[in-house]
Amino acid sequence: MTDLQNYLTNHKERFLNELIELLKMPSVSADPAYKKDVLQTADAVKNRLEEAGCSHVEICETDGYPIVYGEKIIDKNLPTILVYGHYDVQPADPIELWTSPPFEPVIKKTDIHPEGAIFARGACDDKGQMYMHVKALEFMTATNQLPCNVKFMIEGEEEVGSVNLATFVKNNHDKLKNDVILISDTGMIAKDVPSITTGLRGLSYVEVEVTGPNRDLHSGLYGGAVANPINVLAKMIASLHDENNHITIPGFYDKVEELPSEERAEMAKAPFSLDAYKKSLDIDAVYGEAGFSTNERNSIRPTLDVNGIWGGYTGEGAKTVIASKAFAKISMRLVPHQEWEEITELFKKHFESIAPEGVKVVVKPHHGGQGYVTPIDSLGYQAASKAYEASFGKKPIPQRSGGSIPIVSLFEQELQSKTILMGFGLDSDAIHSPNEHFGVWNYLKGIETIPLFYKYFTELSK
Ligand code: BES
Ligand code: MN
Ligand code: MN
């Protein structure tokens, strides 16, 4: 596109500074203490969309945090791209592990990002990636090169399950009408190995509570004579996988699609070094379901993981006690065709059924969502592929991701359009972890690639 490189070079500093300002706002949706900040972030996003060239922007109230909607409709006969992203971020804790404060963004060099990376909570997930779209729009409107209509829907509750977005989408079919949905909230294989995400896993998230005696007990006076809820919970959790690391919940795999060996062989061609993987995580071996590779285990196979476990005495020193209660938070990553509500039900039934006598078990479902797969012969994928080829000089590899964006399958169901996942993050960017960062190079590459998607999508739609 005319002047794309020039525009990027001339405005690079400002593009970075604007993102840094946005990253200073602690929009943690999970923690009510940040309510004011989350609401202020929505306002800031609204202003940025207006400045970037949207002709109409509004804050749409929901029962939770608002959705920022913006649009620029240039001609009803041209295609419409709907951009989705989120302005909320994960909590920053454990805060002591950050090398610089999570909401005081700084640019630091890393081995993978010698040009520098912005360190801040939300830098990659998703403020940095969402803002690439705002700056891409700025470029296209400022240089009179917007080739089609665009709508933005930026929500503030993605990290807590997008509960209110579902209602918004269901009630606003006309407003959100589009030809393709474009999201940058995933990753790519490496800076020199561009990839487009063609699949996301679904999710079922539950919390379990095991109750034994009616109060905490002296572990000498009562130890050995009553069920210890923590011992019991540990045993129950351990029984959820067998010796091959298959999940033991009856019916769990019933709807799991077994991929044809040709497709698995195709997937295995994506560049991957097991040694580098182990080294980056400081582990001496990988671990997982027998019969599947590391890349398969974290993309095409369902999983069950404890995300947190607590109970009893965890303070300084020792306290001899048998706790009355033990708790755990458990996530199950699901693959396409597994119904998340059904899996939640299967988990609940099974977990209650394996409780030994002497304890009571309660399973509380949290949130969930369906997985997603998208074909590579769609117009959107073809346009994205051409855009990457033009900006990276290489054809991108289709790749299924292990992460979840639960709302994506609902988009397809409600709005009847395909979602294209153009992610520019790297696995090493530490999203959800301390020291989250986003490469300056990746940020600018995203801003460069997005307008090309608009161009090719419009051309291919003719
Ligand atoms: N952007 C991530 C999902 C993601 C990251 C997908 C990288 C693929 C590659 C998103 O913000 C996220 O964290 N999703 C949650 C689910 C949600 C219900 C909290 C997840 O995957 O844990
Ligand atoms: Mn995200
Ligand atoms: Mn996230």
PDB file of C-alpha atoms in Angstrom, residues 45-182:
ATOM      1  CA  VAL A  45     -10.439   3.221  23.858  1.00  0.00           C
ATOM      2  CA  LYS A  46     -13.494   5.169  22.723  1.00  0.00           C
ATOM      3  CA  ASN A  47     -11.410   8.347  22.317  1.00  0.00           C
ATOM      4  CA  ARG A  48      -8.662   6.521  20.439  1.00  0.00           C
ATOM      5  CA  LEU A  49     -11.154   5.031  18.004  1.00  0.00           C
ATOM      6  CA  GLU A  50     -12.599   8.467  17.319  1.00  0.00           C
ATOM      7  CA  GLU A  51      -9.131   9.952  16.757  1.00  0.00           C
ATOM      8  CA  ALA A  52      -8.187   7.074  14.452  1.00  0.00           C
ATOM      9  CA  GLY A  53     -11.064   7.820  12.098  1.00  0.00           C
ATOM     10  CA  CYS A  54     -14.217   6.049  13.241  1.00  0.00           C
ATOM     11  CA  SER A  55     -17.234   8.176  12.306  1.00  0.00           C
ATOM     12  CA  HIS A  56     -19.363   6.815  15.109  1.00  0.00           C
ATOM     13  CA  VAL A  57     -18.188   5.454  18.464  1.00  0.00           C
ATOM     14  CA  GLU A  58     -20.251   4.547  21.500  1.00  0.00           C
ATOM     15  CA  ILE A  59     -19.899   2.954  24.890  1.00  0.00           C
ATOM     16  CA  CYS A  60     -22.434   0.137  25.095  1.00  0.00           C
ATOM     17  CA  GLU A  61     -23.418  -0.605  28.665  1.00  0.00           C
ATOM     18  CA  THR A  62     -23.883  -4.222  29.752  1.00  0.00           C
ATOM     19  CA  ASP A  63     -24.606  -5.885  33.097  1.00  0.00           C
ATOM     20  CA  GLY A  64     -20.835  -5.907  33.539  1.00  0.00           C
ATOM     21  CA  TYR A  65     -18.116  -3.820  31.929  1.00  0.00           C
ATOM     22  CA  PRO A  66     -19.049  -1.881  28.788  1.00  0.00           C
ATOM     23  CA  ILE A  67     -18.312  -2.790  25.203  1.00  0.00           C
ATOM     24  CA  VAL A  68     -16.728  -0.092  23.056  1.00  0.00           C
ATOM     25  CA  TYR A  69     -18.295  -0.058  19.612  1.00  0.00           C
ATOM     26  CA  GLY A  70     -16.982   1.982  16.713  1.00  0.00           C
ATOM     27  CA  GLU A  71     -17.531   2.044  12.983  1.00  0.00           C
ATOM     28  CA  LYS A  72     -16.611   3.661   9.726  1.00  0.00           C
ATOM     29  CA  ILE A  73     -19.023   2.782   6.965  1.00  0.00           C
ATOM     30  CA  ILE A  74     -17.855   4.142   3.624  1.00  0.00           C
ATOM     31  CA  ASP A  75     -20.160   2.288   1.221  1.00  0.00           C
ATOM     32  CA  LYS A  76     -22.917  -0.189   2.022  1.00  0.00           C
ATOM     33  CA  ASN A  77     -22.004  -2.235  -1.064  1.00  0.00           C
ATOM     34  CA  LEU A  78     -18.475  -2.865   0.113  1.00  0.00           C
ATOM     35  CA  PRO A  79     -17.528  -5.670   2.518  1.00  0.00           C
ATOM     36  CA  THR A  80     -17.474  -5.036   6.270  1.00  0.00           C
ATOM     37  CA  ILE A  81     -14.733  -6.224   8.611  1.00  0.00           C
ATOM     38  CA  LEU A  82     -15.620  -6.589  12.293  1.00  0.00           C
ATOM     39  CA  VAL A  83     -12.597  -6.238  14.572  1.00  0.00           C
ATOM     40  CA  TYR A  84     -12.873  -7.808  18.015  1.00  0.00           C
ATOM     41  CA  GLY A  85     -10.443  -7.347  20.889  1.00  0.00           C
ATOM     42  CA  HIS A  86     -10.391  -6.795  24.637  1.00  0.00           C
ATOM     43  CA  TYR A  87      -9.227  -3.906  26.783  1.00  0.00           C
ATOM     44  CA  ASP A  88      -9.295  -5.836  30.074  1.00  0.00           C
ATOM     45  CA  VAL A  89      -6.201  -7.597  31.378  1.00  0.00           C
ATOM     46  CA  GLN A  90      -5.313 -10.426  33.724  1.00  0.00           C
ATOM     47  CA  PRO A  91      -4.404  -9.672  37.345  1.00  0.00           C
ATOM     48  CA  ALA A  92      -0.696  -8.861  37.669  1.00  0.00           C
ATOM     49  CA  ASP A  93       0.128 -11.105  40.606  1.00  0.00           C
ATOM     50  CA  PRO A  94       2.539 -12.493  41.744  1.00  0.00           C
ATOM     51  CA  ILE A  95       3.699  -8.891  41.670  1.00  0.00           C
ATOM     52  CA  GLU A  96       7.078  -9.586  43.330  1.00  0.00           C
ATOM     53  CA  LEU A  97       8.217 -11.560  40.294  1.00  0.00           C
ATOM     54  CA  TRP A  98       7.988  -8.564  37.928  1.00  0.00           C
ATOM     55  CA  THR A  99      11.319  -6.942  37.103  1.00  0.00           C
ATOM     56  CA  SER A 100       9.493  -3.627  36.543  1.00  0.00           C
ATOM     57  CA  PRO A 101       6.029  -2.659  37.813  1.00  0.00           C
ATOM     58  CA  PRO A 102       3.235  -4.183  35.667  1.00  0.00           C
ATOM     59  CA  PHE A 103       1.469  -0.871  35.061  1.00  0.00           C
ATOM     60  CA  GLU A 104       4.580   1.240  34.468  1.00  0.00           C
ATOM     61  CA  PRO A 105       5.474   0.124  30.942  1.00  0.00           C
ATOM     62  CA  VAL A 106       9.133   0.148  29.916  1.00  0.00           C
ATOM     63  CA  ILE A 107      10.880  -0.946  26.740  1.00  0.00           C
ATOM     64  CA  LYS A 108      13.621  -3.501  27.375  1.00  0.00           C
ATOM     65  CA  LYS A 109      15.718  -5.621  25.039  1.00  0.00           C
ATOM     66  CA  THR A 110      15.491  -9.426  25.190  1.00  0.00           C
ATOM     67  CA  ASP A 111      17.236 -12.215  23.246  1.00  0.00           C
ATOM     68  CA  ILE A 112      14.148 -12.727  21.108  1.00  0.00           C
ATOM     69  CA  HIS A 113      13.394  -9.002  20.878  1.00  0.00           C
ATOM     70  CA  PRO A 114      16.718  -7.218  20.262  1.00  0.00           C
ATOM     71  CA  GLU A 115      14.703  -4.197  19.012  1.00  0.00           C
ATOM     72  CA  GLY A 116      13.063  -4.045  22.419  1.00  0.00           C
ATOM     73  CA  ALA A 117       9.786  -5.194  23.901  1.00  0.00           C
ATOM     74  CA  ILE A 118       7.220  -3.296  25.950  1.00  0.00           C
ATOM     75  CA  PHE A 119       6.944  -4.850  29.410  1.00  0.00           C
ATOM     76  CA  ALA A 120       3.547  -4.369  31.037  1.00  0.00           C
ATOM     77  CA  ARG A 121       0.459  -6.371  31.942  1.00  0.00           C
ATOM     78  CA  GLY A 122      -1.702  -6.475  28.802  1.00  0.00           C
ATOM     79  CA  ALA A 123       1.169  -5.528  26.470  1.00  0.00           C
ATOM     80  CA  CYS A 124       0.487  -8.568  24.287  1.00  0.00           C
ATOM     81  CA  ASP A 125      -2.843  -9.787  25.725  1.00  0.00           C
ATOM     82  CA  ASP A 126      -4.576  -7.877  24.394  1.00  0.00           C
ATOM     83  CA  LYS A 127      -4.036  -4.108  24.506  1.00  0.00           C
ATOM     84  CA  GLY A 128      -0.967  -4.144  22.257  1.00  0.00           C
ATOM     85  CA  GLN A 129      -2.581  -6.422  19.715  1.00  0.00           C
ATOM     86  CA  MET A 130      -5.930  -4.628  19.847  1.00  0.00           C
ATOM     87  CA  TYR A 131      -4.230  -1.251  19.408  1.00  0.00           C
ATOM     88  CA  MET A 132      -2.456  -2.428  16.228  1.00  0.00           C
ATOM     89  CA  HIS A 133      -5.925  -2.396  14.662  1.00  0.00           C
ATOM     90  CA  VAL A 134      -6.627   1.130  15.845  1.00  0.00           C
ATOM     91  CA  LYS A 135      -3.338   2.364  14.368  1.00  0.00           C
ATOM     92  CA  ALA A 136      -3.892   0.412  11.148  1.00  0.00           C
ATOM     93  CA  LEU A 137      -7.220   2.217  10.815  1.00  0.00           C
ATOM     94  CA  GLU A 138      -5.497   5.540  11.463  1.00  0.00           C
ATOM     95  CA  PHE A 139      -3.071   4.832   8.633  1.00  0.00           C
ATOM     96  CA  MET A 140      -5.824   3.846   6.210  1.00  0.00           C
ATOM     97  CA  THR A 141      -8.056   6.835   6.960  1.00  0.00           C
ATOM     98  CA  ALA A 142      -5.177   9.348   7.094  1.00  0.00           C
ATOM     99  CA  THR A 143      -3.939   8.244   3.678  1.00  0.00           C
ATOM    100  CA  ASN A 144      -7.394   7.762   2.148  1.00  0.00           C
ATOM    101  CA  GLN A 145      -6.858   4.063   1.609  1.00  0.00           C
ATOM    102  CA  LEU A 146      -9.590   2.450   3.662  1.00  0.00           C
ATOM    103  CA  PRO A 147     -10.925  -0.022   1.065  1.00  0.00           C
ATOM    104  CA  CYS A 148     -14.030  -1.267   2.908  1.00  0.00           C
ATOM    105  CA  ASN A 149     -16.263  -0.756   5.946  1.00  0.00           C
ATOM    106  CA  VAL A 150     -15.011  -1.457   9.413  1.00  0.00           C
ATOM    107  CA  LYS A 151     -16.638  -2.055  12.788  1.00  0.00           C
ATOM    108  CA  PHE A 152     -14.868  -2.382  16.131  1.00  0.00           C
ATOM    109  CA  MET A 153     -16.153  -4.269  19.142  1.00  0.00           C
ATOM    110  CA  ILE A 154     -13.708  -4.042  22.037  1.00  0.00           C
ATOM    111  CA  GLU A 155     -14.886  -5.669  25.255  1.00  0.00           C
ATOM    112  CA  GLY A 156     -13.800  -5.475  28.876  1.00  0.00           C
ATOM    113  CA  GLU A 157     -14.615  -8.943  30.154  1.00  0.00           C
ATOM    114  CA  GLU A 158     -12.680 -11.400  27.986  1.00  0.00           C
ATOM    115  CA  GLU A 159     -10.421 -12.469  30.827  1.00  0.00           C
ATOM    116  CA  VAL A 160     -13.449 -13.328  32.956  1.00  0.00           C
ATOM    117  CA  GLY A 161     -15.395 -15.326  30.379  1.00  0.00           C
ATOM    118  CA  SER A 162     -17.154 -12.731  28.140  1.00  0.00           C
ATOM    119  CA  VAL A 163     -20.471 -13.449  29.867  1.00  0.00           C
ATOM    120  CA  ASN A 164     -22.159 -10.185  28.909  1.00  0.00           C
ATOM    121  CA  LEU A 165     -20.714 -10.049  25.412  1.00  0.00           C
ATOM    122  CA  ALA A 166     -22.765 -13.119  24.482  1.00  0.00           C
ATOM    123  CA  THR A 167     -26.005 -11.262  25.275  1.00  0.00           C
ATOM    124  CA  PHE A 168     -24.783  -8.171  23.427  1.00  0.00           C
ATOM    125  CA  VAL A 169     -24.013 -10.212  20.307  1.00  0.00           C
ATOM    126  CA  LYS A 170     -27.366 -12.006  20.452  1.00  0.00           C
ATOM    127  CA  ASN A 171     -29.252  -8.699  20.746  1.00  0.00           C
ATOM    128  CA  ASN A 172     -27.315  -6.793  18.098  1.00  0.00           C
ATOM    129  CA  HIS A 173     -27.223  -8.899  14.940  1.00  0.00           C
ATOM    130  CA  ASP A 174     -27.858  -5.915  12.663  1.00  0.00           C
ATOM    131  CA  LYS A 175     -25.382  -3.605  14.275  1.00  0.00           C
ATOM    132  CA  LEU A 176     -22.670  -6.271  14.144  1.00  0.00           C
ATOM    133  CA  LYS A 177     -23.460  -7.532  10.639  1.00  0.00           C
ATOM    134  CA  ASN A 178     -20.181  -8.241   8.839  1.00  0.00           C
ATOM    135  CA  ASP A 179     -18.435 -10.302   6.192  1.00  0.00           C
ATOM    136  CA  VAL A 180     -15.516 -11.414   8.296  1.00  0.00           C
ATOM    137  CA  ILE A 181     -14.391 -11.088  11.920  1.00  0.00           C
ATOM    138  CA  LEU A 182     -10.771 -10.174  12.520  1.00  0.00           C
TER     139      LEU A 182
END
